[in-house]
XYZ file of C-alpha atoms in Angstrom:
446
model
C -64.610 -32.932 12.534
C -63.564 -35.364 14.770
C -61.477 -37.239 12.342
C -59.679 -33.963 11.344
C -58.863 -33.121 14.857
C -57.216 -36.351 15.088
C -55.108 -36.069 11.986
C -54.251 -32.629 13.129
C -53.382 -33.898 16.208
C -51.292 -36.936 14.744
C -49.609 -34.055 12.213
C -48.562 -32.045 15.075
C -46.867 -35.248 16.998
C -45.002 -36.571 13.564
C -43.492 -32.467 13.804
C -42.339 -33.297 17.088
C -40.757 -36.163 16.686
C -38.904 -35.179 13.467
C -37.851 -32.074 15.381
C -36.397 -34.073 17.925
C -34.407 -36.532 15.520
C -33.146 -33.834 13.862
C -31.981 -31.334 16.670
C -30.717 -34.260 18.885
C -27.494 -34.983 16.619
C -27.102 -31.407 16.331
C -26.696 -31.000 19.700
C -24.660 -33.683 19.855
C -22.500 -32.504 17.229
C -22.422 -29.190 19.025
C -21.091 -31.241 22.257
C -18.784 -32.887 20.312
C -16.926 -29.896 19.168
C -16.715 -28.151 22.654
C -15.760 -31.466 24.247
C -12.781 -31.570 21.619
C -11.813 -27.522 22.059
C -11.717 -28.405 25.907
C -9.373 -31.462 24.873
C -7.439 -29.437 22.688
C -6.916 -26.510 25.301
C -6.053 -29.420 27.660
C -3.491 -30.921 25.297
C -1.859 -26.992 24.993
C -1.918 -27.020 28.993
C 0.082 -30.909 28.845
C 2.791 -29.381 26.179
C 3.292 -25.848 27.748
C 3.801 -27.846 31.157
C 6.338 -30.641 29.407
C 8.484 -27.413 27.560
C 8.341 -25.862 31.159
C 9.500 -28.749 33.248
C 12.066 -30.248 30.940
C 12.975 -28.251 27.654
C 17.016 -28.414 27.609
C 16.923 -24.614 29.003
C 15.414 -22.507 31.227
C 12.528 -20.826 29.311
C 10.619 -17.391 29.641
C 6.984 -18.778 30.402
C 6.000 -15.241 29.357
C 7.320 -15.391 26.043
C 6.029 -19.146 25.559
C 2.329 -17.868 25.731
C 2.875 -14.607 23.762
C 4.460 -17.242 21.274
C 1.570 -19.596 21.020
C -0.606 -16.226 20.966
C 1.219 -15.013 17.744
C 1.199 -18.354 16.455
C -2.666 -18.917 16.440
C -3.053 -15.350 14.724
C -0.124 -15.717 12.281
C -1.840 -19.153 11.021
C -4.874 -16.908 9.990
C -3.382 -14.966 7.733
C -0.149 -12.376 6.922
C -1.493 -9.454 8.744
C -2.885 -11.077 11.707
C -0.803 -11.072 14.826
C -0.039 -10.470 18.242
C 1.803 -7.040 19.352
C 3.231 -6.918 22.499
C 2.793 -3.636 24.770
C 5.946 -2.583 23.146
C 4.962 -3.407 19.744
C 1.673 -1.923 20.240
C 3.499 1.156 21.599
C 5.314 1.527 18.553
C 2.153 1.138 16.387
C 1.158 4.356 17.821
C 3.888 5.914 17.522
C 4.113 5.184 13.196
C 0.546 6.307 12.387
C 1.460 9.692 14.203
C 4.334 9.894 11.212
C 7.552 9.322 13.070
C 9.395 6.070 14.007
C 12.819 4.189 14.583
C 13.710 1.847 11.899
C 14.711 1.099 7.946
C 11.944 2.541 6.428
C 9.990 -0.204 4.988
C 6.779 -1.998 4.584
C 7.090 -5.554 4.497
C 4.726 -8.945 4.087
C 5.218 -12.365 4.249
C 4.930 -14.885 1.128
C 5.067 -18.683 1.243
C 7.336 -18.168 4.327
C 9.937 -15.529 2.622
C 9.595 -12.014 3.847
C 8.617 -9.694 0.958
C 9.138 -5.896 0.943
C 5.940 -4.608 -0.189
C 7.558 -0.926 -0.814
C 10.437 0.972 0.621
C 9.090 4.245 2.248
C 10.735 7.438 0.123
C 13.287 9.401 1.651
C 14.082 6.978 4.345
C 17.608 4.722 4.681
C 16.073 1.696 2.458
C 14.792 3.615 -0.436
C 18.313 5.735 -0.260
C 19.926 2.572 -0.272
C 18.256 0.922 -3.160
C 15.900 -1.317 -1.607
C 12.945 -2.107 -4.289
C 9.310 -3.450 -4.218
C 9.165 -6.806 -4.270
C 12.223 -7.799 -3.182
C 12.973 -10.826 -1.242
C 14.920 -10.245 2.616
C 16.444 -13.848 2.484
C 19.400 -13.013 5.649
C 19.926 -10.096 8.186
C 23.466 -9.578 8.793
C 24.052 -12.913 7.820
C 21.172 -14.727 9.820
C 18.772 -16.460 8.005
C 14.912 -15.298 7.812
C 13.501 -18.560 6.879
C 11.334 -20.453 9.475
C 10.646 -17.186 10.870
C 7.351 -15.314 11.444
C 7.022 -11.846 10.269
C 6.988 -10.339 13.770
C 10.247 -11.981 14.319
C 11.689 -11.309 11.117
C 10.984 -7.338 11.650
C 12.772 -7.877 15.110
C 15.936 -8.863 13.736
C 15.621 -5.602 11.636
C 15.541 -3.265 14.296
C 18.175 -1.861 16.443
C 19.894 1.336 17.330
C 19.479 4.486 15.608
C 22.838 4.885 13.609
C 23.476 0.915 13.615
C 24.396 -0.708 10.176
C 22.581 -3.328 9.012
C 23.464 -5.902 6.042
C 20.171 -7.194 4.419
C 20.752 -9.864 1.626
C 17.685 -10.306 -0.971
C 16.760 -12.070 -4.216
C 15.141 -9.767 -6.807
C 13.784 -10.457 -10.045
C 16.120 -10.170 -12.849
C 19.227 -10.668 -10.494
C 20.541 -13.523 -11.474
C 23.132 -12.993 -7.835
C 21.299 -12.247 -4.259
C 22.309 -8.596 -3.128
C 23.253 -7.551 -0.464
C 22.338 -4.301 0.830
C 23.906 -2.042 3.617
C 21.394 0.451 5.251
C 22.001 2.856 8.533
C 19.142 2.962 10.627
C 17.125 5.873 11.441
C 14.249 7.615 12.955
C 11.922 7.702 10.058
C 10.039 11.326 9.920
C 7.293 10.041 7.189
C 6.246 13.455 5.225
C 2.509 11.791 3.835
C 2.186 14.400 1.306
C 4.731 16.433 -0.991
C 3.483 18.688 -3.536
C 4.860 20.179 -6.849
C 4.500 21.777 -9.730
C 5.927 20.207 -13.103
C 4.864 22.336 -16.038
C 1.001 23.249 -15.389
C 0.620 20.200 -13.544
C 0.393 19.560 -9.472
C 2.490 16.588 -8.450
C 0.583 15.203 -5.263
C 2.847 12.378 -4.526
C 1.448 10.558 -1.197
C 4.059 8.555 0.724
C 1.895 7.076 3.596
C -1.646 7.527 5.348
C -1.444 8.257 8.570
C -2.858 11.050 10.673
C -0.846 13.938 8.491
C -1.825 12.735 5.009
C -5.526 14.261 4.445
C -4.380 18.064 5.876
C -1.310 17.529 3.968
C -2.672 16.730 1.093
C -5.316 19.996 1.719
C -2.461 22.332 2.052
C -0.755 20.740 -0.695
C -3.282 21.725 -2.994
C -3.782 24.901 -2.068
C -0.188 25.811 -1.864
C 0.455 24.482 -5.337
C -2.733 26.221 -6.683
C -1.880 29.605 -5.388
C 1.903 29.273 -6.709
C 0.554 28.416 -9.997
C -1.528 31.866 -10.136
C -4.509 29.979 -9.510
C -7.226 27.100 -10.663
C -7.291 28.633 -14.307
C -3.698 27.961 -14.698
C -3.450 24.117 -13.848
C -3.894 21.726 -15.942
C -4.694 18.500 -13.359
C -3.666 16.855 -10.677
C -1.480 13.808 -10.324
C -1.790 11.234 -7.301
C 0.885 9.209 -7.012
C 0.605 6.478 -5.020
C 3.516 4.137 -6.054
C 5.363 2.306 -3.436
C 2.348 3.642 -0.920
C 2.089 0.197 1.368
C -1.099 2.225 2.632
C -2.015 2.370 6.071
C -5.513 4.319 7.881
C -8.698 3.485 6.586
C -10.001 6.534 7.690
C -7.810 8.817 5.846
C -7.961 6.822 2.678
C -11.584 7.824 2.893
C -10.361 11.291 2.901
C -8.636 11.188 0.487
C -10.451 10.156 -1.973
C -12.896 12.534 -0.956
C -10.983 15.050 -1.524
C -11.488 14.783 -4.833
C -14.958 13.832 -5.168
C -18.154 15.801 -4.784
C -20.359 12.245 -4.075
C -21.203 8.978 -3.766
C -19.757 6.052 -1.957
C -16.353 5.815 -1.647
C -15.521 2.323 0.037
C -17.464 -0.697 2.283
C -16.368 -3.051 3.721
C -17.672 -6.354 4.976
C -17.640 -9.060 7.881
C -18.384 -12.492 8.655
C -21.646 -11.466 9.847
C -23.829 -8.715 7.177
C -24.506 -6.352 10.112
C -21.224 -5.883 10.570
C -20.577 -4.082 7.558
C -19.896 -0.538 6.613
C -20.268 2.023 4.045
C -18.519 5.613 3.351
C -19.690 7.844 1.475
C -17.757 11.320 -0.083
C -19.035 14.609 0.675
C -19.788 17.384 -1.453
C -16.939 19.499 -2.049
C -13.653 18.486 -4.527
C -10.440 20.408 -3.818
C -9.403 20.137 -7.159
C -12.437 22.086 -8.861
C -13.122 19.191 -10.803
C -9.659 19.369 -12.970
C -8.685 16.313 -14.740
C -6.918 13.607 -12.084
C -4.282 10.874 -13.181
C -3.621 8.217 -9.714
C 0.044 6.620 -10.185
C 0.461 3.204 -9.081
C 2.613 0.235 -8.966
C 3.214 -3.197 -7.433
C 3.809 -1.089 -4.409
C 0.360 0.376 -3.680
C -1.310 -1.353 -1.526
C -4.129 -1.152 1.310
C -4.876 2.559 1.901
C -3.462 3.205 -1.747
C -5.794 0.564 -3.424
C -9.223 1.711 -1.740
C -8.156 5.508 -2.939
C -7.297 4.185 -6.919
C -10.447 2.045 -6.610
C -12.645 4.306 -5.586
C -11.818 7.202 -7.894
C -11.474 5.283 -10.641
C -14.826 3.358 -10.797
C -16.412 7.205 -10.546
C -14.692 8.027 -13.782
C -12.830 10.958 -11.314
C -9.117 9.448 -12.687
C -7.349 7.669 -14.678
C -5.439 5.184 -13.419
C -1.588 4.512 -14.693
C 1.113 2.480 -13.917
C 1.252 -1.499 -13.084
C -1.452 -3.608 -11.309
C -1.262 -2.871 -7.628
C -0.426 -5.658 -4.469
C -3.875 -6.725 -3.965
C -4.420 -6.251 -0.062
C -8.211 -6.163 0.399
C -8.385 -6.681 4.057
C -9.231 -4.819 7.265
C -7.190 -5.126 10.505
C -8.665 -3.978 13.933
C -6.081 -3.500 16.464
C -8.026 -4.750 19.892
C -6.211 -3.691 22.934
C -5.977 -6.567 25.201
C -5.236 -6.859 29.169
C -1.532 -6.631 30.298
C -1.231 -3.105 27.392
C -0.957 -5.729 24.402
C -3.412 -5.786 21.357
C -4.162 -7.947 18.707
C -4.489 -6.799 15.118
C -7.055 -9.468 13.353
C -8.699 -9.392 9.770
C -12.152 -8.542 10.437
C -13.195 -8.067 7.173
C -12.768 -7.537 3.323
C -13.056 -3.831 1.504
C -15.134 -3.669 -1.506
C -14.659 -0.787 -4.161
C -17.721 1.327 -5.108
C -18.292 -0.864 -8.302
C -19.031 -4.108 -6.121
C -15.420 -5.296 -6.829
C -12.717 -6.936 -4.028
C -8.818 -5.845 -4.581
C -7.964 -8.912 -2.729
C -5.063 -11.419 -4.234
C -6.571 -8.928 -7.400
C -5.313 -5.855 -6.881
C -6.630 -2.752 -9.126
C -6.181 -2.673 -12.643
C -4.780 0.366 -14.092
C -6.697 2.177 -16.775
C -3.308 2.219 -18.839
C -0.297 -0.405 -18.164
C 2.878 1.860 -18.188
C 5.787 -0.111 -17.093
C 9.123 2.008 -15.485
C 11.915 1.040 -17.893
C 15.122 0.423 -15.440
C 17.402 3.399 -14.980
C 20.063 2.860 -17.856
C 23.719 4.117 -16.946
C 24.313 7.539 -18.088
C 26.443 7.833 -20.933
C 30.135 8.198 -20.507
C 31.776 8.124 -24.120
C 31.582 11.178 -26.837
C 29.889 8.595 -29.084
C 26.920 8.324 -26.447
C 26.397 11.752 -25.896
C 26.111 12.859 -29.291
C 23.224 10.561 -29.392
C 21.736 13.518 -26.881
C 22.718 16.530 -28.361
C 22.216 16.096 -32.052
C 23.478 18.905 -34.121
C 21.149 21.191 -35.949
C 20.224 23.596 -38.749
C 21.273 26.557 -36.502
C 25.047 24.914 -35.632
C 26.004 24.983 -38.858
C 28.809 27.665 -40.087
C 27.457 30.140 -42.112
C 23.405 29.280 -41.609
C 20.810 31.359 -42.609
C 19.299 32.907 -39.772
C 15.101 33.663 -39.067
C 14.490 36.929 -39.773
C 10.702 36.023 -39.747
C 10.383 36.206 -36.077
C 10.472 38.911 -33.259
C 13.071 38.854 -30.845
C 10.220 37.935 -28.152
C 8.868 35.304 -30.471
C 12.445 33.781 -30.872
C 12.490 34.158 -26.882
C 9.178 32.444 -26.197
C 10.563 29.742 -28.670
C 13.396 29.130 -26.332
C 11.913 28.795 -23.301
C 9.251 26.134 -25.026
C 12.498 24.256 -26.403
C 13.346 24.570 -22.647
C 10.464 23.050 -21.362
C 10.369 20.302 -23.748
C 14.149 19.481 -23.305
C 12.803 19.272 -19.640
C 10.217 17.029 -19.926
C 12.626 15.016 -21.878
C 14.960 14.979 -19.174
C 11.598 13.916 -16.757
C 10.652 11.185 -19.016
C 14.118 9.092 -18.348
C 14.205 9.677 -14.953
C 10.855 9.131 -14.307
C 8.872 7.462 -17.172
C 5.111 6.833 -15.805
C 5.095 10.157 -14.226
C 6.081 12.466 -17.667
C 3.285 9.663 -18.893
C 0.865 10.963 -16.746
C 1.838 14.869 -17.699
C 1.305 13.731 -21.321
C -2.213 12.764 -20.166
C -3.027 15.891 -18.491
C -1.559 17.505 -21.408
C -3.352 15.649 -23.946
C -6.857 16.720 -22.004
C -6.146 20.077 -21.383
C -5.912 20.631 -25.326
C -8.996 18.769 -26.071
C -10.553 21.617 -24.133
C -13.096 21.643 -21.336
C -15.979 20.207 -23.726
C -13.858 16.602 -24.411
C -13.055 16.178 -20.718
């Protein structure tokens, strides 16, 4: 007993010691790393002093810290950054649905600034402005070297001001340059229409408007159509959507679910994370759904496409999306700033992470370029081919009633129309097709 008290006791002093080799250099280590932050933060305190005292001009000491602020955020990532009080102010101001400016959403990529997607109806979709494109100059001035937060600065200016942006787009072999007038931007989230039996719900933004206008928008549409019985689907399109408020992604895509999760998201640390879940109750009575999207969608957009289509609630159609996976939290700071920092990744309901990914559409439909219309007899004949019933002297069909030839017509009318759709707007007569193709399968093959 005696000798096993002594090993137990010789066991216990072997733990100690190990314990204390090992957690010593840790310590130190730890030490180490706040000695060199203090060092560091000392080193910052030497430089801001030596810009102070003898830069070549008077500087704004102000703007130097708000500087290295934005700096240390921008270095993080594209979408962390530093907003001033007026900045911040004007943050506010866009999720409500009206703002000052060009109307578009833009990133930054390897240094270039990048327009994720012009916003439609505003002066740089009007003007031609595309997803994707490059902003190399603003009236001339050069964007490179610039952060993004300076780069939108140089954008801005008086409502009614012109504004010369130059950019490099794919297939140009020439950079463009492109005049816009600003504007205040009055962002509608939602319109709604009705092409053939099926509701157009195409979704510009999400800010505080978009879920009740996308309610009304339904209902509107429904009740215009004569009622559930008489439409066919639903199409979402989200193209050129740069996204914007978690929270009304999430109700969004609840709108047209009845369950399950929707989106999570998740932090550094696990108990940080979130989950959202749909509740019961789809606005669209379960009709068939297509979701539009394009290298455009991004954000808001992407958690919506994701979410219904891993439930099987839509097909997706269009081109793979921009692949922005991440949440921002703006954090108000002292002096009526805020900071907006990643804090964390969005996962779809599947498990899966859009980021650098993007979603996937169900079915790649590209949008063919807008051809010029054509000018010479030669074209148009290509368009209005002669028939049976132009021909001098033709037979005519007796077979049919005068309300049968009618209703023959005005099917030759609608198909003419959707022909008409199809060249000015190829993925979304794609997605008709779609709804079209379902709706004759019947209920039992949805």
């Amino acid at each position: 007993m005696k000798k096993f008290f002594m090993a137990a006791a010789t066991g216990t002093l072997a733990g100690v010691l190990i314990t204390t080799q090992v957690a010593a250099p840790l310590l130190a280590q730890e030490s180490a790393k706040t000695t060199n932050v203090y060092q560091q933060l000392d080193l910052f305190g030497d430089i801001f002093e030596r810009i102070r005292a003898q830069y070549v001009e008077e500087v704004d000491e102000g703007e130097l810290i708000e500087a290295a602020i934005n700096g240390m955020l921008t270095s993080l990532d594209p979408h962390s950054s530093y907003l001033s009080p007026q900045d911040a102010e004007s943050m506010k101001v866009q999720t409500s649905g009206e703002f000052g400016g060009l109307g578009i959403e833009v990133t930054q990529e390897e240094g270039f600034v990048k327009v994720v997607s012009p916003i439609d109806g505003t002066p740089a979709d009007e003007a031609g402005v595309e997803a994707g494109d490059f902003i190399t100059h603003v009236d001339g001035e050069s964007l490179l070297g610039l952060n993004l937060d300076e780069a939108v600065e140089m954008m801005r200016g008086p409502v009614g001001s012109e504004i010369i942006i130059t950019v490099m787009r794919e297939g140009a072999d020439e950079p463009l340059e492109i005049s816009i007038i600003r504007d205040t931007i009055k962002l509608t989230a939602v319109r709604s229409r009705i092409e053939g039996t099926s509701v157009v719900l195409r979704v510009t933004t999400f800010n505080r408007q978009t879920s009740p206008n996308l309610a009304a928008g339904i209902k509107e549409q429904v009740e215009e159509a004569g009622g559930i019985d008489n439409v066919n689907g639903f199409i979402l399109d989200l193209r050129n959507n740069p996204g914007g408020l978690l929270t009304e992604a999430i109700a969004v895509s609840d709108a047209f679910l009845e369950s399950g999760e929707i989106v999570s998201t998740r932090g550094r640390n696990p108990e940080d994370g979130d989950r959202y879940n749909a509740t019961a109750g789809d606005l669209t009575g379960g009709k068939p759904v297509v979701v539009l999207i394009n290298g455009g969608s991004a954000s808001a957009s992407e958690i919506v496409a994701g979410a219904l289509q891993d439930h099987r609630r839509a097909i997706v159609v269009g081109t793979k999306s921009f692949g922005k996976g991440s949440v921002q939290t703006v954090m108000p700071l002292r002096g009526e700033g805020a900071m907006r920092l990643t804090t964390a990744r969005y996962y779809t309901p599947s498990g899966r992470s859009i980021q650098a990914l993007g979603v996937s559409p169900d079915i790649v439909v590209e949008q063919p370029r807008r051809e010029p219309e054509a000018t010479t007899e030669e074209e148009q004949t290509k368009f209005n081919a002669r028939t049976e019933a132009d021909l001098r002297g033709s037979i005519s069909n007796d077979s049919l009633t005068e309300d049968e030839i009618e209703q023959i017509k005005k099917d030759q009318e609608k198909a003419l129309a959707a022909a008409k759709l199809r060249e000015e707007d190829y993925q979304l007569a794609y997605a008709i097709d779609i709804l079209k193709g379902l709706s004759a399968l019947g209920p039992d093959n949805k």
